[in-house]
Amino acid sequence: MKTNAAILRRSGAPPPYSQSRPLSIEQVDLSSPGPTEVLVRVAAAGLCHSDLSVINGDRPRPLPMVLGHEAAGIVVELGAQVEDLAIGDHVVMVFMPSCGHCARCAEGRPALCEPGAAANAKGELLHGGTRIRAQSETLHHHLGCSAFAGHAVVSRRSLVKIGKELPLTHAALFGCAVLTGVGAVVNTAKVQAGQSVAVVGLGGVGLSSVLGATTAGASQVIAVDLSTRKLDLARELGATAVLDGADPDVAGQVRKLTSGGADFVFEMAGSVKALENAVRMTRRGGTTVTAGLPPPDAVLPVNIVSLVSEERTLRGSYIGTCVPVRDVPRYIALFQHGRLPVDRLMSGTLKLEDINRGFDQLREGTAVRQIVNFLI
Ligand SMILES: [Zn+2]
Ligand SMILES: [Zn+2]
């Protein structure tokens, strides 16, 4: 079938993107879903920093590629062997397909699925190959989703079925921002009621961590960013203190507020400087968690004596250490009970044709989560 899609052919275009237009909106050909695959009508897709990192070249990916990895939609066609979904079901896409059989899946860590990671690195679907073409040109899939398109063929293993009462524009957020940001707090760090938290970097993921820490019962949630607008939003979402990340003594201020450092500090900005600060904000014996994704050659100098003698933990968190079929329904239930107001992260909706301008706003920090709404 034919559908409209946002294609990236070259990374590193000069901003503003509204002029250089790195994403080209074109009609593409989608193959029918193969065995274990599903054709989804994309209803809503969020603009995330991970897309921006492919556009600006920080995250090299095989090109040309149809971007978009945070999305929700409606099932329109089932490939062979898909027996647990029906046409018309609402689904959230998860940007790491999990095979269910590899060693990491078997130990309950599907976010680290080995065939899933290999397929994502190649820009292919879980069972190999691509399903998108623009005339004779083969287009790669972004993280198994390629959701900046009216329709997408994806692996069944990239989908979580959800209830139909949740608006699909809201549902999209649960595929990346919420799964990653809340999961870092409740799965990776397992923050307990009464513990102290700081979050460095307040994009959609970082603000989700602020919400997650508040919901988990953290005694203090200190939010750090360069943008006063995002700091104001963090305060509205439950942050107990907000600090300017440009302040050279920001780590000292966190240590002062927490009498020696926070129990858990989450680095969500994707910069080495932010992670260095996050380590300094963490108390002796505390844990620094990073879910930010800097360029692939970024290296962090670590003081090993401090790591040993202060029993520090520094750990990564990918997609919030999620088990998607367990966590997406949990976080949606929290939202529906008013405990996780992720709709507050939405800066607005836009049309696919306006996506380059949307990435300008994300780059400039004037928007948190903009959603391409394909149903308008
Ligand atoms: Zn994302
Ligand atoms: Zn697996």
Short mmCIF file of C-alpha atoms and ligand atoms in Angstrom, two decimals:
data_model
loop_
_atom_site.label_atom_id
_atom_site.label_comp_id
_atom_site.label_asym_id
_atom_site.label_seq_id
_atom_site.Cartn_x
_atom_site.Cartn_y
_atom_site.Cartn_z
CA MET A 1 0.00 0.00 0.00
CA LYS A 2 1.01 3.63 -0.32
CA THR A 3 1.40 6.03 2.61
CA ASN A 4 3.07 9.36 3.37
CA ALA A 5 6.30 9.21 5.38
CA ALA A 6 9.06 11.50 6.69
CA ILE A 7 12.34 10.32 5.12
CA LEU A 8 15.83 11.28 6.33
CA ARG A 9 18.44 10.77 3.58
CA ARG A 10 21.39 12.69 5.10
CA SER A 11 22.18 13.65 8.68
CA GLY A 12 23.85 16.88 9.75
CA ALA A 13 21.70 19.38 7.86
CA PRO A 14 22.25 22.95 9.10
CA PRO A 15 19.48 24.38 11.29
CA PRO A 16 16.97 25.86 11.10
CA TYR A 17 15.34 22.70 9.78
CA SER A 18 12.31 24.62 8.59
CA GLN A 19 14.68 25.89 5.85
CA SER A 20 17.13 23.00 5.29
CA ARG A 21 14.25 20.47 5.53
CA PRO A 22 16.21 17.30 6.47
CA LEU A 23 12.96 15.32 6.61
CA SER A 24 11.28 14.94 3.24
CA ILE A 25 7.56 14.09 3.23
CA GLU A 26 6.97 11.66 0.38
CA GLN A 27 4.66 8.88 -0.69
CA VAL A 28 6.25 5.47 -0.02
CA ASP A 29 5.31 1.84 -0.71
CA LEU A 30 4.70 -0.41 2.29
CA SER A 31 4.85 -4.19 1.85
CA SER A 32 2.07 -6.30 3.32
CA PRO A 33 2.88 -7.53 6.82
CA GLY A 34 4.85 -10.78 6.74
CA PRO A 35 4.47 -13.63 9.24
CA THR A 36 4.44 -12.28 12.87
CA GLU A 37 4.02 -8.71 11.55
CA VAL A 38 1.24 -6.15 11.76
CA LEU A 39 0.12 -3.20 9.62
CA VAL A 40 -0.72 -0.28 11.92
CA ARG A 41 -2.48 2.95 11.01
CA VAL A 42 -0.38 5.44 12.94
CA ALA A 43 -2.61 7.82 14.88
CA ALA A 44 -0.04 9.83 16.81
CA ALA A 45 3.76 10.02 16.93
CA GLY A 46 5.90 12.09 19.31
CA LEU A 47 8.97 14.13 18.38
CA CYS A 48 11.77 12.85 20.63
CA HIS A 49 15.40 13.85 21.12
CA SER A 50 16.45 10.42 19.83
CA ASP A 51 14.96 11.35 16.44
CA LEU A 52 16.75 14.71 16.63
CA SER A 53 20.04 12.91 17.39
CA VAL A 54 19.68 10.96 14.13
CA ILE A 55 18.83 14.14 12.19
CA ASN A 56 21.83 16.08 13.55
CA GLY A 57 24.20 13.10 13.26
CA ASP A 58 24.85 12.46 16.97
CA ARG A 59 23.33 8.96 16.61
CA PRO A 60 24.52 7.40 13.34
CA ARG A 61 21.87 5.14 11.77
CA PRO A 62 21.64 3.44 8.38
CA LEU A 63 20.10 5.90 5.92
CA PRO A 64 17.81 6.56 4.18
CA MET A 65 15.39 5.97 7.03
CA VAL A 66 11.80 6.80 8.00
CA LEU A 67 12.13 8.26 11.49
CA GLY A 68 9.72 8.15 14.46
CA HIS A 69 9.76 5.71 17.38
CA GLU A 70 7.21 6.98 19.95
CA ALA A 71 3.76 6.22 18.63
CA ALA A 72 0.31 4.74 19.01
CA GLY A 73 -2.13 3.54 16.39
CA ILE A 74 -4.80 1.15 15.23
CA VAL A 75 -4.29 -2.37 13.86
CA VAL A 76 -5.51 -2.61 10.25
CA GLU A 77 -4.01 -5.88 8.98
CA LEU A 78 -2.48 -8.96 10.58
CA GLY A 79 0.31 -11.05 9.08
CA ALA A 80 0.28 -14.84 9.41
CA GLN A 81 0.85 -16.26 12.92
CA VAL A 82 -0.42 -13.14 14.71
CA GLU A 83 -3.21 -14.60 16.80
CA ASP A 84 -3.39 -12.34 19.85
CA LEU A 85 -4.40 -9.08 18.15
CA ALA A 86 -7.53 -8.15 16.21
CA ILE A 87 -8.19 -5.56 13.52
CA GLY A 88 -9.25 -2.35 15.23
CA ASP A 89 -7.16 -2.94 18.37
CA HIS A 90 -5.32 0.08 19.74
CA VAL A 91 -1.59 -0.40 20.21
CA VAL A 92 1.46 1.44 21.56
CA MET A 93 4.75 0.91 19.72
CA VAL A 94 7.81 0.00 21.78
CA PHE A 95 11.14 0.87 20.15
CA MET A 96 12.92 -2.33 21.10
CA PRO A 97 11.26 -5.47 19.72
CA SER A 98 11.73 -8.39 22.11
CA CYS A 99 12.05 -11.88 20.65
CA GLY A 100 11.00 -13.62 23.87
CA HIS A 101 13.62 -16.36 23.49
CA CYS A 102 17.16 -14.92 23.78
CA ALA A 103 19.17 -15.01 27.01
CA ARG A 104 18.26 -11.42 27.95
CA CYS A 105 14.55 -11.94 27.22
CA ALA A 106 14.67 -15.21 29.20
CA GLU A 107 16.06 -13.41 32.26
CA GLY A 108 13.20 -10.90 32.12
CA ARG A 109 15.08 -8.03 30.48
CA PRO A 110 13.37 -7.62 27.10
CA ALA A 111 14.70 -4.05 26.75
CA LEU A 112 18.10 -5.72 26.16
CA CYS A 113 16.81 -8.29 23.61
CA GLU A 114 19.80 -9.33 21.50
CA PRO A 115 18.07 -10.00 18.15
CA GLY A 116 15.99 -6.86 18.78
CA ALA A 117 19.12 -4.73 19.25
CA ALA A 118 20.75 -6.27 16.16
CA ALA A 119 17.67 -5.55 14.02
CA ASN A 120 17.47 -1.97 15.30
CA ALA A 121 21.16 -1.38 14.53
CA LYS A 122 20.61 -2.57 10.95
CA GLY A 123 17.44 -0.53 10.53
CA GLU A 124 15.43 -3.70 9.86
CA LEU A 125 12.42 -5.40 11.41
CA LEU A 126 12.94 -8.16 13.98
CA HIS A 127 12.68 -10.95 11.42
CA GLY A 128 15.02 -9.26 8.97
CA GLY A 129 14.69 -6.94 5.99
CA THR A 130 12.75 -3.76 5.44
CA ARG A 131 9.15 -3.23 4.33
CA ILE A 132 9.37 0.37 3.05
CA ARG A 133 10.45 1.60 -0.39
CA ALA A 134 10.41 4.90 -2.24
CA GLN A 135 10.32 3.72 -5.87
CA SER A 136 13.59 1.75 -6.24
CA GLU A 137 15.09 3.04 -3.00
CA THR A 138 15.07 0.79 0.10
CA LEU A 139 14.22 2.72 3.27
CA HIS A 140 15.32 1.63 6.75
CA HIS A 141 13.10 1.35 9.80
CA HIS A 142 13.82 3.51 12.82
CA LEU A 143 14.00 1.24 15.89
CA GLY A 144 11.45 -1.14 14.37
CA CYS A 145 8.78 1.58 14.24
CA SER A 146 9.22 4.28 11.54
CA ALA A 147 6.18 6.01 12.90
CA PHE A 148 6.42 9.36 11.12
CA ALA A 149 4.16 7.86 8.48
CA GLY A 150 0.45 7.36 7.96
CA HIS A 151 0.92 3.59 8.25
CA ALA A 152 3.71 1.31 9.49
CA VAL A 153 4.50 -2.38 9.19
CA VAL A 154 6.04 -3.54 12.45
CA SER A 155 6.82 -6.77 14.28
CA ARG A 156 4.10 -7.98 16.64
CA ARG A 157 6.97 -7.94 19.17
CA SER A 158 7.12 -4.14 18.88
CA LEU A 159 3.50 -3.66 20.00
CA VAL A 160 1.58 -3.53 23.28
CA LYS A 161 -2.22 -3.67 23.10
CA ILE A 162 -4.01 -0.95 25.11
CA GLY A 163 -7.61 -0.06 25.93
CA LYS A 164 -9.61 2.12 23.57
CA GLU A 165 -10.60 4.69 26.20
CA LEU A 166 -7.17 6.36 26.20
CA PRO A 167 -6.80 9.05 23.50
CA LEU A 168 -4.16 7.86 21.03
CA THR A 169 -2.36 11.24 21.18
CA HIS A 170 -1.75 10.57 24.88
CA ALA A 171 -1.02 6.87 24.33
CA ALA A 172 1.96 7.68 22.09
CA LEU A 173 3.85 9.21 25.04
CA PHE A 174 3.86 5.87 26.84
CA GLY A 175 6.06 4.29 24.14
CA CYS A 176 9.18 6.35 24.87
CA ALA A 177 9.04 9.33 27.24
CA VAL A 178 7.00 7.66 29.97
CA LEU A 179 8.39 4.14 29.58
CA THR A 180 11.96 5.49 29.75
CA GLY A 181 11.58 8.26 32.33
CA VAL A 182 9.24 6.59 34.83
CA GLY A 183 10.92 3.22 34.33
CA ALA A 184 14.35 4.64 35.21
CA VAL A 185 12.90 5.63 38.59
CA VAL A 186 10.71 2.65 39.47
CA ASN A 187 12.49 -0.21 37.66
CA THR A 188 16.16 0.71 37.27
CA ALA A 189 16.60 2.62 40.56
CA LYS A 190 13.61 1.20 42.47
CA VAL A 191 13.22 4.49 44.37
CA GLN A 192 11.44 4.00 47.70
CA ALA A 193 9.11 6.36 49.53
CA GLY A 194 11.12 8.91 51.50
CA GLN A 195 14.29 8.75 49.41
CA SER A 196 15.68 11.85 47.70
CA VAL A 197 15.95 12.29 43.93
CA ALA A 198 17.50 14.79 41.55
CA VAL A 199 16.80 14.84 37.80
CA VAL A 200 19.23 16.56 35.40
CA GLY A 201 17.74 17.39 31.99
CA LEU A 202 14.02 18.08 31.62
CA GLY A 203 12.93 16.90 28.20
CA GLY A 204 9.99 14.53 27.90
CA VAL A 205 12.01 11.72 29.51
CA GLY A 206 13.41 13.83 32.38
CA LEU A 207 10.02 15.35 33.21
CA SER A 208 8.58 11.82 33.20
CA SER A 209 11.23 10.95 35.78
CA VAL A 210 10.10 13.92 37.90
CA LEU A 211 6.54 12.55 37.70
CA GLY A 212 7.73 9.02 38.47
CA ALA A 213 9.75 10.12 41.49
CA THR A 214 6.82 12.15 42.82
CA THR A 215 4.45 9.20 42.37
CA ALA A 216 6.96 6.82 43.98
CA GLY A 217 6.93 9.00 47.12
CA ALA A 218 10.38 10.60 46.95
CA SER A 219 10.81 13.06 49.82
CA GLN A 220 12.67 15.54 47.63
CA VAL A 221 12.60 15.83 43.83
CA ILE A 222 15.16 18.38 42.65
CA ALA A 223 14.88 19.31 38.97
CA VAL A 224 17.84 20.75 37.03
CA ASP A 225 17.77 22.28 33.55
CA LEU A 226 18.99 25.29 31.57
CA SER A 227 15.46 26.39 30.61
CA THR A 228 13.39 28.38 33.10
CA ARG A 229 10.20 27.30 31.28
CA LYS A 230 11.02 23.65 31.86
CA LEU A 231 11.97 24.35 35.48
CA ASP A 232 8.59 26.06 35.97
CA LEU A 233 6.83 23.03 34.48
CA ALA A 234 8.85 20.66 36.69
CA ARG A 235 7.73 22.59 39.75
CA GLU A 236 4.10 22.29 38.64
CA LEU A 237 4.61 18.54 38.18
CA GLY A 238 5.84 18.04 41.74
CA ALA A 239 9.52 19.04 41.89
CA THR A 240 10.29 20.29 45.41
CA ALA A 241 13.17 22.48 44.20
CA VAL A 242 14.42 23.64 40.81
CA LEU A 243 17.98 24.66 39.93
CA ASP A 244 19.64 26.34 36.97
CA GLY A 245 21.95 23.80 35.32
CA ALA A 246 24.24 26.62 34.13
CA ASP A 247 25.15 27.54 37.71
CA PRO A 248 28.77 26.34 38.19
CA ASP A 249 27.90 25.27 41.75
CA VAL A 250 24.68 23.43 40.89
CA ALA A 251 26.04 20.16 42.33
CA GLY A 252 26.98 21.94 45.56
CA GLN A 253 23.44 23.29 45.79
CA VAL A 254 21.96 19.79 45.46
CA ARG A 255 24.34 18.50 48.15
CA LYS A 256 23.28 21.37 50.41
CA LEU A 257 19.54 20.76 49.86
CA THR A 258 19.95 17.03 50.56
CA SER A 259 22.56 17.22 53.35
CA GLY A 260 25.32 15.55 51.35
CA GLY A 261 23.79 14.49 48.05
CA ALA A 262 20.65 12.82 46.72
CA ASP A 263 20.05 9.08 47.11
CA PHE A 264 19.41 8.82 43.36
CA VAL A 265 20.40 11.23 40.60
CA PHE A 266 19.07 10.74 37.07
CA GLU A 267 21.01 12.17 34.13
CA MET A 268 18.57 12.63 31.23
CA ALA A 269 20.34 15.31 29.19
CA GLY A 270 22.73 13.12 27.20
CA SER A 271 25.84 15.20 27.92
CA VAL A 272 29.10 14.29 29.65
CA LYS A 273 29.02 17.52 31.66
CA ALA A 274 25.51 16.73 32.91
CA LEU A 275 26.61 13.23 33.93
CA GLU A 276 29.70 14.58 35.73
CA ASN A 277 27.42 16.96 37.62
CA ALA A 278 24.97 14.13 38.35
CA VAL A 279 27.76 12.05 39.94
CA ARG A 280 28.75 15.03 42.12
CA MET A 281 25.11 15.47 43.19
CA THR A 282 24.88 11.85 44.39
CA ARG A 283 25.50 11.07 48.06
CA ARG A 284 28.12 8.64 49.35
CA GLY A 285 26.70 5.18 48.77
CA GLY A 286 24.12 6.58 46.38
CA THR A 287 23.27 5.72 42.79
CA THR A 288 23.67 7.78 39.62
CA VAL A 289 21.47 6.56 36.77
CA THR A 290 21.95 7.73 33.19
CA ALA A 291 19.38 7.35 30.43
CA GLY A 292 20.65 10.29 28.36
CA LEU A 293 22.27 9.26 25.08
CA PRO A 294 25.36 11.34 24.20
CA PRO A 295 27.25 10.86 20.88
CA PRO A 296 28.76 7.34 20.61
CA ASP A 297 32.36 8.42 21.33
CA ALA A 298 31.50 10.26 24.59
CA VAL A 299 33.61 9.06 27.56
CA LEU A 300 33.16 9.82 31.28
CA PRO A 301 36.25 10.16 33.51
CA VAL A 302 35.41 8.43 36.81
CA ASN A 303 37.28 8.83 40.09
CA ILE A 304 37.86 5.20 40.98
CA VAL A 305 38.88 5.81 44.60
CA SER A 306 35.60 7.64 45.18
CA LEU A 307 33.72 4.81 43.45
CA VAL A 308 35.28 2.26 45.81
CA SER A 309 35.63 4.04 49.14
CA GLU A 310 32.22 5.72 48.91
CA GLU A 311 30.48 2.65 47.48
CA ARG A 312 29.01 4.57 44.60
CA THR A 313 26.89 3.03 41.87
CA LEU A 314 26.81 4.37 38.33
CA ARG A 315 24.43 2.58 36.02
CA GLY A 316 22.70 2.89 32.70
CA SER A 317 18.99 2.55 32.07
CA TYR A 318 17.57 1.66 28.65
CA ILE A 319 13.85 2.16 27.96
CA GLY A 320 13.38 2.28 31.73
CA THR A 321 14.50 -1.35 32.23
CA CYS A 322 11.01 -2.09 30.95
CA VAL A 323 8.93 -5.18 30.52
CA PRO A 324 6.58 -3.50 28.04
CA VAL A 325 3.52 -5.76 28.47
CA ARG A 326 3.76 -5.24 32.24
CA ASP A 327 4.76 -1.57 32.41
CA VAL A 328 2.72 0.18 29.68
CA PRO A 329 -0.62 -0.88 31.27
CA ARG A 330 0.69 0.05 34.75
CA TYR A 331 1.71 3.55 33.72
CA ILE A 332 -1.54 4.06 31.78
CA ALA A 333 -3.50 3.03 34.90
CA LEU A 334 -1.55 5.58 36.97
CA PHE A 335 -2.37 8.25 34.38
CA GLN A 336 -6.04 7.31 34.35
CA HIS A 337 -6.18 7.57 38.14
CA GLY A 338 -4.64 11.04 38.02
CA ARG A 339 -1.36 9.90 39.57
CA LEU A 340 0.86 10.41 36.53
CA PRO A 341 -0.34 13.47 34.57
CA VAL A 342 1.79 12.85 31.47
CA ASP A 343 -0.61 14.91 29.35
CA ARG A 344 1.13 17.93 30.92
CA LEU A 345 4.21 17.06 28.84
CA MET A 346 2.35 17.74 25.60
CA SER A 347 3.28 21.05 24.00
CA GLY A 348 0.86 20.67 21.11
CA THR A 349 0.03 18.68 18.00
CA LEU A 350 1.18 19.25 14.45
CA LYS A 351 0.76 17.85 10.95
CA LEU A 352 3.39 15.62 9.33
CA GLU A 353 4.08 18.40 6.80
CA ASP A 354 5.22 20.66 9.67
CA ILE A 355 7.63 18.18 11.24
CA ASN A 356 10.85 20.04 10.33
CA ARG A 357 9.60 23.14 12.13
CA GLY A 358 8.65 20.90 15.06
CA PHE A 359 12.23 19.65 15.34
CA ASP A 360 13.43 23.28 15.38
CA GLN A 361 11.26 23.84 18.44
CA LEU A 362 12.59 20.68 20.11
CA ARG A 363 16.18 21.72 19.31
CA GLU A 364 15.61 25.22 20.71
CA GLY A 365 14.01 23.83 23.87
CA THR A 366 10.75 25.73 23.34
CA ALA A 367 8.68 22.52 23.29
CA VAL A 368 8.67 19.36 25.42
CA ARG A 369 6.54 16.83 23.54
CA GLN A 370 4.96 17.71 20.21
CA ILE A 371 2.76 15.05 18.71
CA VAL A 372 2.14 14.49 15.02
CA ASN A 373 -1.59 13.84 14.91
CA PHE A 374 -2.44 11.78 11.84
CA LEU A 375 -6.17 11.75 12.57
CA ILE A 376 -6.73 15.50 11.95
ZN ZN B 1 12.40 8.56 22.27
ZN ZN B 2 15.15 -11.46 22.94
#
